[in-house]
PDB file of C-alpha atoms in Angstrom:
ATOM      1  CA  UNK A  79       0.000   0.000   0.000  1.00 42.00           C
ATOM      2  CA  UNK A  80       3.249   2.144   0.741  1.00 49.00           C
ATOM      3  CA  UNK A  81       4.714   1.475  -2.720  1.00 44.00           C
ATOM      4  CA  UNK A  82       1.272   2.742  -4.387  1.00 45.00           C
ATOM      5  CA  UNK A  83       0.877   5.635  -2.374  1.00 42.00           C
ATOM      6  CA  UNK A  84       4.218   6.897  -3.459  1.00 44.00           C
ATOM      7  CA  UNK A  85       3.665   6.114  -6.890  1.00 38.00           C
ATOM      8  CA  UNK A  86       0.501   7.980  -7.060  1.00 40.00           C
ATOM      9  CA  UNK A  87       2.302  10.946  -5.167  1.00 39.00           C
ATOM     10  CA  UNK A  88       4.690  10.667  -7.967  1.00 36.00           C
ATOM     11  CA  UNK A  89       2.158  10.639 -10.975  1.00 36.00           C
ATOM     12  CA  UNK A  90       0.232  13.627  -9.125  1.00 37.00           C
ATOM     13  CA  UNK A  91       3.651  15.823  -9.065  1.00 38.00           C
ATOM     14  CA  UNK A  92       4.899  14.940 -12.824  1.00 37.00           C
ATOM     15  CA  UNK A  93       2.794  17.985 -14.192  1.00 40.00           C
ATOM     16  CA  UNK A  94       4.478  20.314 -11.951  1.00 38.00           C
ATOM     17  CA  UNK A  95       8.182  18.779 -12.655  1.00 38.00           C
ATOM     18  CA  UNK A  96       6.836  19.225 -16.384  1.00 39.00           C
ATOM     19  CA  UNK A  97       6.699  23.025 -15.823  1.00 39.00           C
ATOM     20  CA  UNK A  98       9.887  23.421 -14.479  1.00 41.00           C
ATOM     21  CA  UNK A  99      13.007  24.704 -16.075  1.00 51.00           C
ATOM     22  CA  UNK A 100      16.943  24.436 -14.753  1.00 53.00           C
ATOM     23  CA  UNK A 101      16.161  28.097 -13.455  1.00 54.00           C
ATOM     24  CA  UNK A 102      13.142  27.141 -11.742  1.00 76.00           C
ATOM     25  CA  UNK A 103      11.080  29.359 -13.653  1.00 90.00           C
ATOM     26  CA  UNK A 104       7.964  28.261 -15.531  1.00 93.00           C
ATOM     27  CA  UNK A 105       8.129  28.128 -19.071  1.00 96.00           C
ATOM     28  CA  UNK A 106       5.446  29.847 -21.141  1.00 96.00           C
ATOM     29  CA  UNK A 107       3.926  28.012 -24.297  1.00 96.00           C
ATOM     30  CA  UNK A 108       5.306  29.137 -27.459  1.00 96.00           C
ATOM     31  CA  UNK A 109       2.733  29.648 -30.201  1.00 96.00           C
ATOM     32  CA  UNK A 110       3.589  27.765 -33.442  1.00 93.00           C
ATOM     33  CA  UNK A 111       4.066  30.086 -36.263  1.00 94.00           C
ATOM     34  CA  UNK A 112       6.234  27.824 -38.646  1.00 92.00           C
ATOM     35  CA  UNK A 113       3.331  27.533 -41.433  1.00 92.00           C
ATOM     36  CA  UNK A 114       2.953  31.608 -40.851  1.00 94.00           C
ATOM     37  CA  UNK A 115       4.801  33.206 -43.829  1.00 95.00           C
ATOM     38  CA  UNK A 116       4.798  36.945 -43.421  1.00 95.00           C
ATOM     39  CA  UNK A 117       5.738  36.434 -39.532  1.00 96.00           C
ATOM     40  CA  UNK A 118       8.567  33.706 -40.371  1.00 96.00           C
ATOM     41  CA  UNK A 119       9.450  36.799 -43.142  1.00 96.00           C
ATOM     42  CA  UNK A 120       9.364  39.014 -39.825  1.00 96.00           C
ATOM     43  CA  UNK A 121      11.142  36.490 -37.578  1.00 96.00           C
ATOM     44  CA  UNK A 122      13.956  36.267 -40.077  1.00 96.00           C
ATOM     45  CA  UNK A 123      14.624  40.183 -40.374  1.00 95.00           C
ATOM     46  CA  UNK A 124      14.631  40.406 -36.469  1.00 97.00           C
ATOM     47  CA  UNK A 125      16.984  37.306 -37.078  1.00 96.00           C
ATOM     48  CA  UNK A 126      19.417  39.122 -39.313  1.00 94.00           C
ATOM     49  CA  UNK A 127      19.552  42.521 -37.393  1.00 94.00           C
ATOM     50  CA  UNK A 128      19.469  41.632 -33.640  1.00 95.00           C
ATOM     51  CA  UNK A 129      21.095  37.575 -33.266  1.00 94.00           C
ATOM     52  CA  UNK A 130      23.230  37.569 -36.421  1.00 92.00           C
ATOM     53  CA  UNK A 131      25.734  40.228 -34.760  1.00 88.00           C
ATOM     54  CA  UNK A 132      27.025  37.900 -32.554  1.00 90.00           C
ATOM     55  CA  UNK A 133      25.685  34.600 -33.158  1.00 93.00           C
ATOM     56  CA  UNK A 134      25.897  32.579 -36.655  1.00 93.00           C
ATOM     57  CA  UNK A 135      23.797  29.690 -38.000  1.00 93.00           C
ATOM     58  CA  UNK A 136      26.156  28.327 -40.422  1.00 92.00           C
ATOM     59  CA  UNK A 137      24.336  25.472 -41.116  1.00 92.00           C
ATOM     60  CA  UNK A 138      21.477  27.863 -43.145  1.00 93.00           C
ATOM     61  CA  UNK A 139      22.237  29.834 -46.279  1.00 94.00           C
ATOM     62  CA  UNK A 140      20.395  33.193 -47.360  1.00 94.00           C
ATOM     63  CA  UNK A 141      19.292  31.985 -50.405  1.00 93.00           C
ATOM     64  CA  UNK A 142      16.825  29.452 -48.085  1.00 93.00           C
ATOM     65  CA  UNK A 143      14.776  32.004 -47.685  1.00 94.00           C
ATOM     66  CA  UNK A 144      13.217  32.237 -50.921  1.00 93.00           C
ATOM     67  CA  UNK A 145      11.283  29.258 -49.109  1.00 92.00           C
ATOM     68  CA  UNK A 146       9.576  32.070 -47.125  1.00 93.00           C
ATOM     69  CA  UNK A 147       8.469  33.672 -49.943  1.00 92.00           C
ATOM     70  CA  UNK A 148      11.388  36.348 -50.515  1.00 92.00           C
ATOM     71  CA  UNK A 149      13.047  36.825 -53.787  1.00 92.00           C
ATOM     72  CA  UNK A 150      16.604  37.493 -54.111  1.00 91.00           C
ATOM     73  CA  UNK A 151      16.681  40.728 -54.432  1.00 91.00           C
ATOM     74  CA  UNK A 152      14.788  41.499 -51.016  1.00 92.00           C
ATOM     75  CA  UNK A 153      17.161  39.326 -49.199  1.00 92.00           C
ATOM     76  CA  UNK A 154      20.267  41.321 -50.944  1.00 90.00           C
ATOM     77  CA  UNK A 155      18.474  44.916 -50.118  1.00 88.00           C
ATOM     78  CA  UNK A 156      16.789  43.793 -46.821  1.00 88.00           C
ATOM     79  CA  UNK A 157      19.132  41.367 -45.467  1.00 90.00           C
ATOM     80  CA  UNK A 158      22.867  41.611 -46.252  1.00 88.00           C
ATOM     81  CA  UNK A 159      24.535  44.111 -44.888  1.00 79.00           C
ATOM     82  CA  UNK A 160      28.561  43.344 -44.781  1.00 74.00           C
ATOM     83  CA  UNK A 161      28.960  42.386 -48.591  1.00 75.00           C
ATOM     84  CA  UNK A 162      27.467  38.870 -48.242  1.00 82.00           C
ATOM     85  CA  UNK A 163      26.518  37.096 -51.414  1.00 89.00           C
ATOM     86  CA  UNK A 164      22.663  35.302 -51.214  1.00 91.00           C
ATOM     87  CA  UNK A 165      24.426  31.648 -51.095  1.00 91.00           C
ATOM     88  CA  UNK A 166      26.377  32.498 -48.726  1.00 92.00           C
ATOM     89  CA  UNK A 167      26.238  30.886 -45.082  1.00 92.00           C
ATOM     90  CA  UNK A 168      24.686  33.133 -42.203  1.00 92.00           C
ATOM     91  CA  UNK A 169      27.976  33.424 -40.317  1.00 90.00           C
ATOM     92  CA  UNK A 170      29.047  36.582 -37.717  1.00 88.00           C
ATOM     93  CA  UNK A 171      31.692  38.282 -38.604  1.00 82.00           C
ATOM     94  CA  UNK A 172      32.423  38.048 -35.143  1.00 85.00           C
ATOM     95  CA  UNK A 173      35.757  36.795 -34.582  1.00 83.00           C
ATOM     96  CA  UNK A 174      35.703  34.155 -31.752  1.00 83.00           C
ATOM     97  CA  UNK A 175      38.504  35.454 -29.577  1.00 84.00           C
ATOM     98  CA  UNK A 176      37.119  38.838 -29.313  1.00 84.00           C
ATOM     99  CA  UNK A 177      33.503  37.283 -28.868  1.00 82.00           C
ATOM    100  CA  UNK A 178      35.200  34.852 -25.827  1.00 81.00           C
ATOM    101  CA  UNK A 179      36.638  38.784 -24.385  1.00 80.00           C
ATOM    102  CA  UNK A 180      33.518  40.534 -24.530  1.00 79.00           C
ATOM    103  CA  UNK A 181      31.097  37.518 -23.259  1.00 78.00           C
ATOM    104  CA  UNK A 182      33.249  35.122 -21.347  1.00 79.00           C
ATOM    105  CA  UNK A 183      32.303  32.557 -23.801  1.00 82.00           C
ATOM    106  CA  UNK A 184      31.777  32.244 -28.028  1.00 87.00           C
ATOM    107  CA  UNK A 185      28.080  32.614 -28.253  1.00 90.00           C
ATOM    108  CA  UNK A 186      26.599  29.555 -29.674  1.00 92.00           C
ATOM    109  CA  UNK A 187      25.838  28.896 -33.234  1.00 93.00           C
ATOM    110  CA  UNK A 188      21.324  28.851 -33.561  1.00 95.00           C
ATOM    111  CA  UNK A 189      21.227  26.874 -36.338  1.00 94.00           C
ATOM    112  CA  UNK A 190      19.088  24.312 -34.374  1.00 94.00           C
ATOM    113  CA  UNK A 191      19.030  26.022 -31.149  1.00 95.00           C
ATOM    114  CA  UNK A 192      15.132  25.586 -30.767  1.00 94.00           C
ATOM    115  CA  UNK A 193      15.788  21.895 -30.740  1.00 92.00           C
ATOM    116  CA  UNK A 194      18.796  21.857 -28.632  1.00 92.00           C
ATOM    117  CA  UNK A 195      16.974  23.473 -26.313  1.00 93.00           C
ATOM    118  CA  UNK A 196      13.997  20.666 -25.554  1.00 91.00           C
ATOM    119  CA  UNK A 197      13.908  19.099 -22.347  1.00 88.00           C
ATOM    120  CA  UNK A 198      11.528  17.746 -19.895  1.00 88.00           C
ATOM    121  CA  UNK A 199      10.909  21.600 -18.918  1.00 86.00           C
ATOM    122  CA  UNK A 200       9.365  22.444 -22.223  1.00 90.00           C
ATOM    123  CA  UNK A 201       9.820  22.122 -25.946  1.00 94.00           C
ATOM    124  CA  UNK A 202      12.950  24.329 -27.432  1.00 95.00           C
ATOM    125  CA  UNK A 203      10.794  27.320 -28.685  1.00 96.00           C
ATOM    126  CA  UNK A 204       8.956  27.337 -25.326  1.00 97.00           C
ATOM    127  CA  UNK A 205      12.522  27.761 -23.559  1.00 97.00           C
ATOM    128  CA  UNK A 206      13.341  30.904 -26.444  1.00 97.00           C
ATOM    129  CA  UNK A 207      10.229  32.197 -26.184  1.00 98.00           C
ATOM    130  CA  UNK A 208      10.070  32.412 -22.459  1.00 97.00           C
ATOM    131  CA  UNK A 209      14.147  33.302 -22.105  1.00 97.00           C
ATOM    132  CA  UNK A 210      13.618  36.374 -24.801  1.00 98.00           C
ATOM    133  CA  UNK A 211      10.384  37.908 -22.499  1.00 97.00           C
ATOM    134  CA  UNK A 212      12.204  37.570 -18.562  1.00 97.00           C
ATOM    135  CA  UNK A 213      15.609  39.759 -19.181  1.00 97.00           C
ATOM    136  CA  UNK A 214      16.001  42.642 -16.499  1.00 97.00           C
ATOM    137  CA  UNK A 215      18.178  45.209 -15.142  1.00 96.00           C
ATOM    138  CA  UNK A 216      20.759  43.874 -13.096  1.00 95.00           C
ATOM    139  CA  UNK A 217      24.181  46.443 -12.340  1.00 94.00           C
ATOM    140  CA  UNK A 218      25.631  43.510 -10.316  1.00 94.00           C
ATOM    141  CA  UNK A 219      26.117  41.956 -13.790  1.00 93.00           C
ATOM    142  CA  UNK A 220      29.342  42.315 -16.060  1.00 90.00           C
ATOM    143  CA  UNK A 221      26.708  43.761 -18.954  1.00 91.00           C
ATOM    144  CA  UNK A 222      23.841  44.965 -16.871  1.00 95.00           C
ATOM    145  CA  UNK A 223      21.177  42.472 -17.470  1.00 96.00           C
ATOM    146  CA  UNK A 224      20.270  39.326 -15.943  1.00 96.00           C
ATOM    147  CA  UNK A 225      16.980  36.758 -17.015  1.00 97.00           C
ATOM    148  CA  UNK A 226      15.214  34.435 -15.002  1.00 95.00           C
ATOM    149  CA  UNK A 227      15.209  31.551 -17.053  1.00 95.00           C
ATOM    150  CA  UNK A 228      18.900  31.853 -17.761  1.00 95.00           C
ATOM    151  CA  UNK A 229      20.312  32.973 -14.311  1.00 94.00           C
ATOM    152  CA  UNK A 230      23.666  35.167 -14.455  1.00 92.00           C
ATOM    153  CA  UNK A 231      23.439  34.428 -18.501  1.00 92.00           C
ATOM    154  CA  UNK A 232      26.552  36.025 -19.951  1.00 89.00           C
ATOM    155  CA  UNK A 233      24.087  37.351 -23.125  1.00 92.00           C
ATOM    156  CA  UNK A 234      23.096  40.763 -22.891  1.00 93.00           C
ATOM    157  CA  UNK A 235      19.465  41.687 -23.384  1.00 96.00           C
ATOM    158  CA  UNK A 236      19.768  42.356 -27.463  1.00 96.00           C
ATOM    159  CA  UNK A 237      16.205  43.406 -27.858  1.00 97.00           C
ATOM    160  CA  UNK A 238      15.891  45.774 -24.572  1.00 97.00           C
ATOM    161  CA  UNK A 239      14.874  48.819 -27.214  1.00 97.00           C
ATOM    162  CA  UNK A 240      11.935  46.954 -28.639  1.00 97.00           C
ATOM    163  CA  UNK A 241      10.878  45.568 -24.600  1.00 97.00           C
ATOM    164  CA  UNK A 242      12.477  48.832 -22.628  1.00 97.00           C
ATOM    165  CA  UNK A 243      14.042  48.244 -18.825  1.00 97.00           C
ATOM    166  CA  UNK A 244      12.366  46.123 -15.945  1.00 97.00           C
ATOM    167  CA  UNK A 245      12.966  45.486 -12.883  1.00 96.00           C
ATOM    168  CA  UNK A 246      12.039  42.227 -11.209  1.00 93.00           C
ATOM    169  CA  UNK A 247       9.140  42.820  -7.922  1.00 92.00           C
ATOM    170  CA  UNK A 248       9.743  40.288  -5.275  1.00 86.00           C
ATOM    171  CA  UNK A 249       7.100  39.193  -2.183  1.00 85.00           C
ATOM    172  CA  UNK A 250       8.532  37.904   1.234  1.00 80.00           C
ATOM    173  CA  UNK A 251       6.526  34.606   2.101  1.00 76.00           C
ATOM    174  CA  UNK A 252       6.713  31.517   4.714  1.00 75.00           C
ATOM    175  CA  UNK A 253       8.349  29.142   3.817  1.00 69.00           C
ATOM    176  CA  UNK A 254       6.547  26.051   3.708  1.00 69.00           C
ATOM    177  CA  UNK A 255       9.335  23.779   4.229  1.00 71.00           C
ATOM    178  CA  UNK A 256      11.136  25.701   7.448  1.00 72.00           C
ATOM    179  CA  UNK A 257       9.164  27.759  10.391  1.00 74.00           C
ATOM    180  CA  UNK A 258       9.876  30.811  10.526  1.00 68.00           C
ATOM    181  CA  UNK A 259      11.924  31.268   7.349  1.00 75.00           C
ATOM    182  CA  UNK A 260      10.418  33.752   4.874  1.00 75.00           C
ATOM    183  CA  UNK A 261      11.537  33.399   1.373  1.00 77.00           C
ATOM    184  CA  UNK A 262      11.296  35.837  -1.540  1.00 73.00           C
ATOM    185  CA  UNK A 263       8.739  34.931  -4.303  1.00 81.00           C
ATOM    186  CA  UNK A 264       8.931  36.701  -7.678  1.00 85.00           C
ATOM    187  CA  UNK A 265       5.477  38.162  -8.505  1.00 87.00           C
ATOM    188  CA  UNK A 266       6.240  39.847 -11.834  1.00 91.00           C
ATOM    189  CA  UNK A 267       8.311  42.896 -13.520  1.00 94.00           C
ATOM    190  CA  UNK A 268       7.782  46.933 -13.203  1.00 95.00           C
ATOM    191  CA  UNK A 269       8.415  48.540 -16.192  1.00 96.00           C
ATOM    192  CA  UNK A 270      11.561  51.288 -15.483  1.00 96.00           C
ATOM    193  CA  UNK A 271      11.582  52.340 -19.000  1.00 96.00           C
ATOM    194  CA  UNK A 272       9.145  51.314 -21.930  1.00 96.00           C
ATOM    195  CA  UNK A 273      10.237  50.409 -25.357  1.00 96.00           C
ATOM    196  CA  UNK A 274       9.425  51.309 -28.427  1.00 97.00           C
ATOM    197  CA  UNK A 275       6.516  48.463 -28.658  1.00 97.00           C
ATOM    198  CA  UNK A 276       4.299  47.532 -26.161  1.00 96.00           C
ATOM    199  CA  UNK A 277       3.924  44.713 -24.052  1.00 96.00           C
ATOM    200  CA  UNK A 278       1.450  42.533 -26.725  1.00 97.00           C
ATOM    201  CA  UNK A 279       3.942  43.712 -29.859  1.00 97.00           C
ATOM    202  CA  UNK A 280       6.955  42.375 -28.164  1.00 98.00           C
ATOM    203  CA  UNK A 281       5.520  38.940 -27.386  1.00 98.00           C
ATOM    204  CA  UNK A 282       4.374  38.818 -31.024  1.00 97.00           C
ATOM    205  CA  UNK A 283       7.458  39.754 -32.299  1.00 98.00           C
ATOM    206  CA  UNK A 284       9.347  37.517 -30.090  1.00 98.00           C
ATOM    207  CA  UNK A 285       6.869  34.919 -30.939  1.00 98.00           C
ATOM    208  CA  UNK A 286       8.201  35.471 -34.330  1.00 98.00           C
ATOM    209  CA  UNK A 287      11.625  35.290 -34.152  1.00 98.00           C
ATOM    210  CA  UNK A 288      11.180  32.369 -32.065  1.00 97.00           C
ATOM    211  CA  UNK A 289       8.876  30.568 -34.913  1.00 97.00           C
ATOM    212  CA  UNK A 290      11.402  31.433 -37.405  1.00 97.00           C
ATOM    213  CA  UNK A 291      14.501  29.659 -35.388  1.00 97.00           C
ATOM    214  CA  UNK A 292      12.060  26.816 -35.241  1.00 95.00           C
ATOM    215  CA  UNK A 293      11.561  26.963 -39.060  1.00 95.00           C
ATOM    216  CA  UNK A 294      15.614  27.773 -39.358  1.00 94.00           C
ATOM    217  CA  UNK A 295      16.274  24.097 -37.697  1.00 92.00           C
ATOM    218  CA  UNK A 296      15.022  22.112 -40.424  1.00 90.00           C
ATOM    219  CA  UNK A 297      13.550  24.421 -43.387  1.00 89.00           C
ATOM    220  CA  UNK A 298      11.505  21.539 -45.055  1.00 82.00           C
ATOM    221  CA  UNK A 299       9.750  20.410 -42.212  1.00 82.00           C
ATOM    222  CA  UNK A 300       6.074  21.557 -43.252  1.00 79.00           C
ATOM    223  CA  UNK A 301       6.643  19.795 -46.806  1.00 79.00           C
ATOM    224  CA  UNK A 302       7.555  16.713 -44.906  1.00 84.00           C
ATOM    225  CA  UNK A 303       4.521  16.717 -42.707  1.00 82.00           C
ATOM    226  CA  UNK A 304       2.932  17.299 -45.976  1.00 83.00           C
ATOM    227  CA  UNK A 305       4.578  14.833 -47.883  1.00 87.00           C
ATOM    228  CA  UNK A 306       3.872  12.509 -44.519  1.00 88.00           C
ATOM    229  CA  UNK A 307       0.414  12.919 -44.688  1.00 88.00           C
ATOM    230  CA  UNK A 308      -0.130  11.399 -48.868  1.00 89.00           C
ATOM    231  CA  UNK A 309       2.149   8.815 -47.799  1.00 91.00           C
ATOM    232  CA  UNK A 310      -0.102   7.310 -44.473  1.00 91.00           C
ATOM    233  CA  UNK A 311      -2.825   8.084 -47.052  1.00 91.00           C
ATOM    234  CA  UNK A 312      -1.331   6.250 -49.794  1.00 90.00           C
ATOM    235  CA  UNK A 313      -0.441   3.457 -47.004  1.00 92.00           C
ATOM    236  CA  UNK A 314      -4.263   3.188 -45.507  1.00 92.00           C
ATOM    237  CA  UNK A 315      -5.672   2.798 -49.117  1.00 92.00           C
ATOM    238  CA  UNK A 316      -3.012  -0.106 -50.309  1.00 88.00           C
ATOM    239  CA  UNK A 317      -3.673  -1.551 -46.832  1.00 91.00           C
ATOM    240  CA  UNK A 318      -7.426  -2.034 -47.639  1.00 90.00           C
ATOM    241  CA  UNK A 319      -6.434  -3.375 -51.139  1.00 89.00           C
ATOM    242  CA  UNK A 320      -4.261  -5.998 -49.943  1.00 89.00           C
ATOM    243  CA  UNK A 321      -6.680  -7.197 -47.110  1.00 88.00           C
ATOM    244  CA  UNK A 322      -9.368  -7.660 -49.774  1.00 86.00           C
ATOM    245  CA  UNK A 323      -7.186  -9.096 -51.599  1.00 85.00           C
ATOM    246  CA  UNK A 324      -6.019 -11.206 -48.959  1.00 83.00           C
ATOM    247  CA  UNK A 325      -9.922 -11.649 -48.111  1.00 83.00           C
ATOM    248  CA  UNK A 326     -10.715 -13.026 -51.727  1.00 81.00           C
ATOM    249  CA  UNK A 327      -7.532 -15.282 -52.033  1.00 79.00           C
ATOM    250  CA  UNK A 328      -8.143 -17.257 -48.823  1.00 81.00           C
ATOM    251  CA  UNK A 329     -11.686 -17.963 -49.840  1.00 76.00           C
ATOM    252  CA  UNK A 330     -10.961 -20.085 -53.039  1.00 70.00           C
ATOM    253  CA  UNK A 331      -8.853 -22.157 -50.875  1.00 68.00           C
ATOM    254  CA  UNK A 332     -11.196 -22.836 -48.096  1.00 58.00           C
TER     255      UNK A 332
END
């Protein structure tokens, strides 16, 4: 009776431990904007102006993004900046001991960050998409910023002009677990200084960047799902064939 108990103690807390991230703050749900072309087209020009600085995703070329719809002249006037050519890769030009000087560390390449990212916590996008909204100011930090998903993150906040400064509000509360210990629960961010969008525009525009990253990690992923879909299609109707089949050969021989 012991040994169920716990088990059933354990099924009732997996939703909780589901929530959870290695920061201990709760992931928000990303919304799926990979089939969304105009805000994958807006996801990759935040892409190119505010992550491509610093971070490279060598493993896409700029010519891809014809899939989204752009020709090659809008990528050449809209997107390349340093003398690129449209088949060439998206690298910084960055060099990786200055990068390792500024940052303590070469910042990783996103290629398929929104899949390396995917743990029990939350899907890859949901990590993004959450890490992108909980950056504040923090002057105990070598550049100023910190984030709540990504405590003492060496990154600074990139996109503080769109979102503007916050501050994170704290609440002293008993601690459950010790008597007379109070502990200090985060209950959300004041706004020091706003940005130049509001609250809804930057979640939609982070929303987009992070749908394009997911897009970025494997660019024919909606034809496959398409492709996927004839095939189990093609597959259910040869199934029924070969069972009649099947049907009408065994009945001869009985």
């Amino acid at each position: 009776m012991t040994l169920l108990k716990r088990l059933i103690a354990t099924l009732v807390l997996l939703p909780a431990l589901a929530y959870a991230n290695e920061g201990g703050y709760p992931l928000d749900k990303a919304p799926n904007r990979t089939t969304d072309v105009s805000s994958l087209q807006n996801g990759a020009k935040l892409f190119v102006n505010y992550c491509l600085n610093c971070h490279s995703a060598s493993a896409m070329r700029y010519n891809r993004l014809r899939d989204l719809g752009l020709t090659e002249d809008q990528i050449k006037n809209n997107l390349l900046f340093t003398g690129e050519k449209v088949g060439d890769l998206m690298k910084t030009t960055m060099l990786p001991q200055d990068a390792k000087a500024w940052f303590g560390a070469v910042p990783p390449d996103l290629s398929v960050i929104a899949r390396a990212k995917a743990s029990d916590a939350g899907s890859g996008p949901d990590w993004i998409y959450t890490y992108l909204r909980t950056y504040y100011k923090d002057d105990t930090r070598p550049t100023g910023w910190n984030n709540m998903v990504f405590p003492n993150v060496g990154m600074p906040h990139v996109l503080w002009e769109l979102q503007g400064i916050r501050a994170p509000k704290f609440a002293e509360e008993k601690d459950p677990h010790e008597e007379g210990k109070t502990i200090h629960k985060f209950v959300g961010f004041e706004q020091l200084k706003p940005g130049k969008l509001s609250a809804v525009e930057y979640d939609n525009a982070v929303a987009d960047l992070v749908g394009y990253l997911q897009w970025m990690g494997e660019p024919a992923q909606n034809t496959r799902k398409r492709l996927g879909v004839w095939v189990l299609l093609f597959l259910g109707l040869f199934l029924v064939l070969a069972w009649r089949l099947n049907a009408s050969f065994w009945k001869e021989v009985k």
